């Protein structure tokens, strides 16, 4: 399958996310709604998946519910889920792969579906999801060698992955000589040259993380000390009690290690990259949500049990009341969080930004269009036209002189209003077709 953008081959990302968006277009027509619909659906399913993952790890619906609340009330999760992009589909397949890996750890017959889900993840954003391999191995390494028949399920997983991923990569490698190098080094590694990832961008990345999840960031930080105490307490209980109890406790210890490893493998590469953007950190939100919910619930439950035992309060039923208090507290925190960022996501006054407005106006012109700015994908979508980037020279006069020499001046240029104000001062001759608060559309007089 070949994908194109602006009538040119496009393979920055594999086609899975675009196919899902195209299916929405086919059913509902091309619109903002049909563009956003797949993202919204995947976003809702990701919230369900984080609930299921927490249930598998801890067996407590309270932790699962709180984890879902944290993810669903993280501001940049909401912003990206309601936008037409690949992040929502990517996170869904990442979480689905983790969930299926948890299922296969208990019953290895689930493992072929892990291969299928991992293949879909790779076909959404290539190397961005490669960190899930660590989690797959961590959860299944013991089960893999438990029975001989498990090798059959492993082989099936490889076959599913191969059939889903290999054809697209093989065909593009045959068509484009530098395809793999471009995919791995330029897109996957962001042209990074050093092999060792050194955390050189810690403060900026943590700031972005804070802005992305807002109030949950402080609670995440505060959870580390209780986490350490809880972890050491469980290790102490593990060695103090009998063999059967130890086996049970070892299962309880694993989720905390698993979440910490998950957070590390996802977050660490961003700490070492100078190109980290705020939306890149969305895959870090789920393990943080699990971390906060599990630590706060269990440390609170341990405290309640200690108080009940110490002061002989069995008749008060505090242990039964505590889960209700816990869920209520997270509902209140989630409501406050959503209330604070609601205006950022849903402005009180509806408006059309200048990039969208000028792009819609371009739809009426048949000349080749050249746009100056970083909104080229948006311009292509709203205009429905083939659009090229304006090549900027050292001086605006030189830029538009060269532009108007293309196709004998049968072209249109779009740039900021102040550029044309500057051109007027320099007595450069052009014809203004339309303008809004920020941008102007011009052509040769």
Short mmCIF file of C-alpha atoms in Angstrom, two decimals, residues 14 35 56 74-75 80 84 95 116 120 149 172 200 226 247 274 283 286 308 328 339 344 380 404 409 431:
data_model
loop_
_atom_site.label_atom_id
_atom_site.label_comp_id
_atom_site.label_asym_id
_atom_site.label_seq_id
_atom_site.Cartn_x
_atom_site.Cartn_y
_atom_site.Cartn_z
CA UNK A 14 3.31 3.29 8.07
CA UNK A 35 -11.08 13.00 10.67
CA UNK A 56 -5.09 -7.78 35.53
CA UNK A 74 -4.96 14.41 31.58
CA UNK A 75 -5.27 17.57 29.51
CA UNK A 80 -4.74 14.82 21.19
CA UNK A 84 -7.01 13.98 13.83
CA UNK A 95 -1.97 -0.67 25.56
CA UNK A 116 -0.84 -9.28 15.84
CA UNK A 120 -0.45 -3.11 14.29
CA UNK A 149 3.54 -26.45 22.77
CA UNK A 172 8.97 0.36 0.07
CA UNK A 200 20.44 15.72 28.83
CA UNK A 226 5.09 5.62 49.65
CA UNK A 247 4.33 -17.33 46.19
CA UNK A 274 16.40 17.60 22.51
CA UNK A 283 2.61 7.11 26.05
CA UNK A 286 -0.71 5.17 31.32
CA UNK A 308 -8.19 -0.67 62.70
CA UNK A 328 -14.78 9.53 45.71
CA UNK A 339 -12.87 22.01 35.19
CA UNK A 344 -8.44 25.24 26.88
CA UNK A 380 -3.85 20.92 2.12
CA UNK A 404 6.55 35.12 -9.57
CA UNK A 409 3.65 34.22 -12.65
CA UNK A 431 -1.65 42.05 -6.30
#
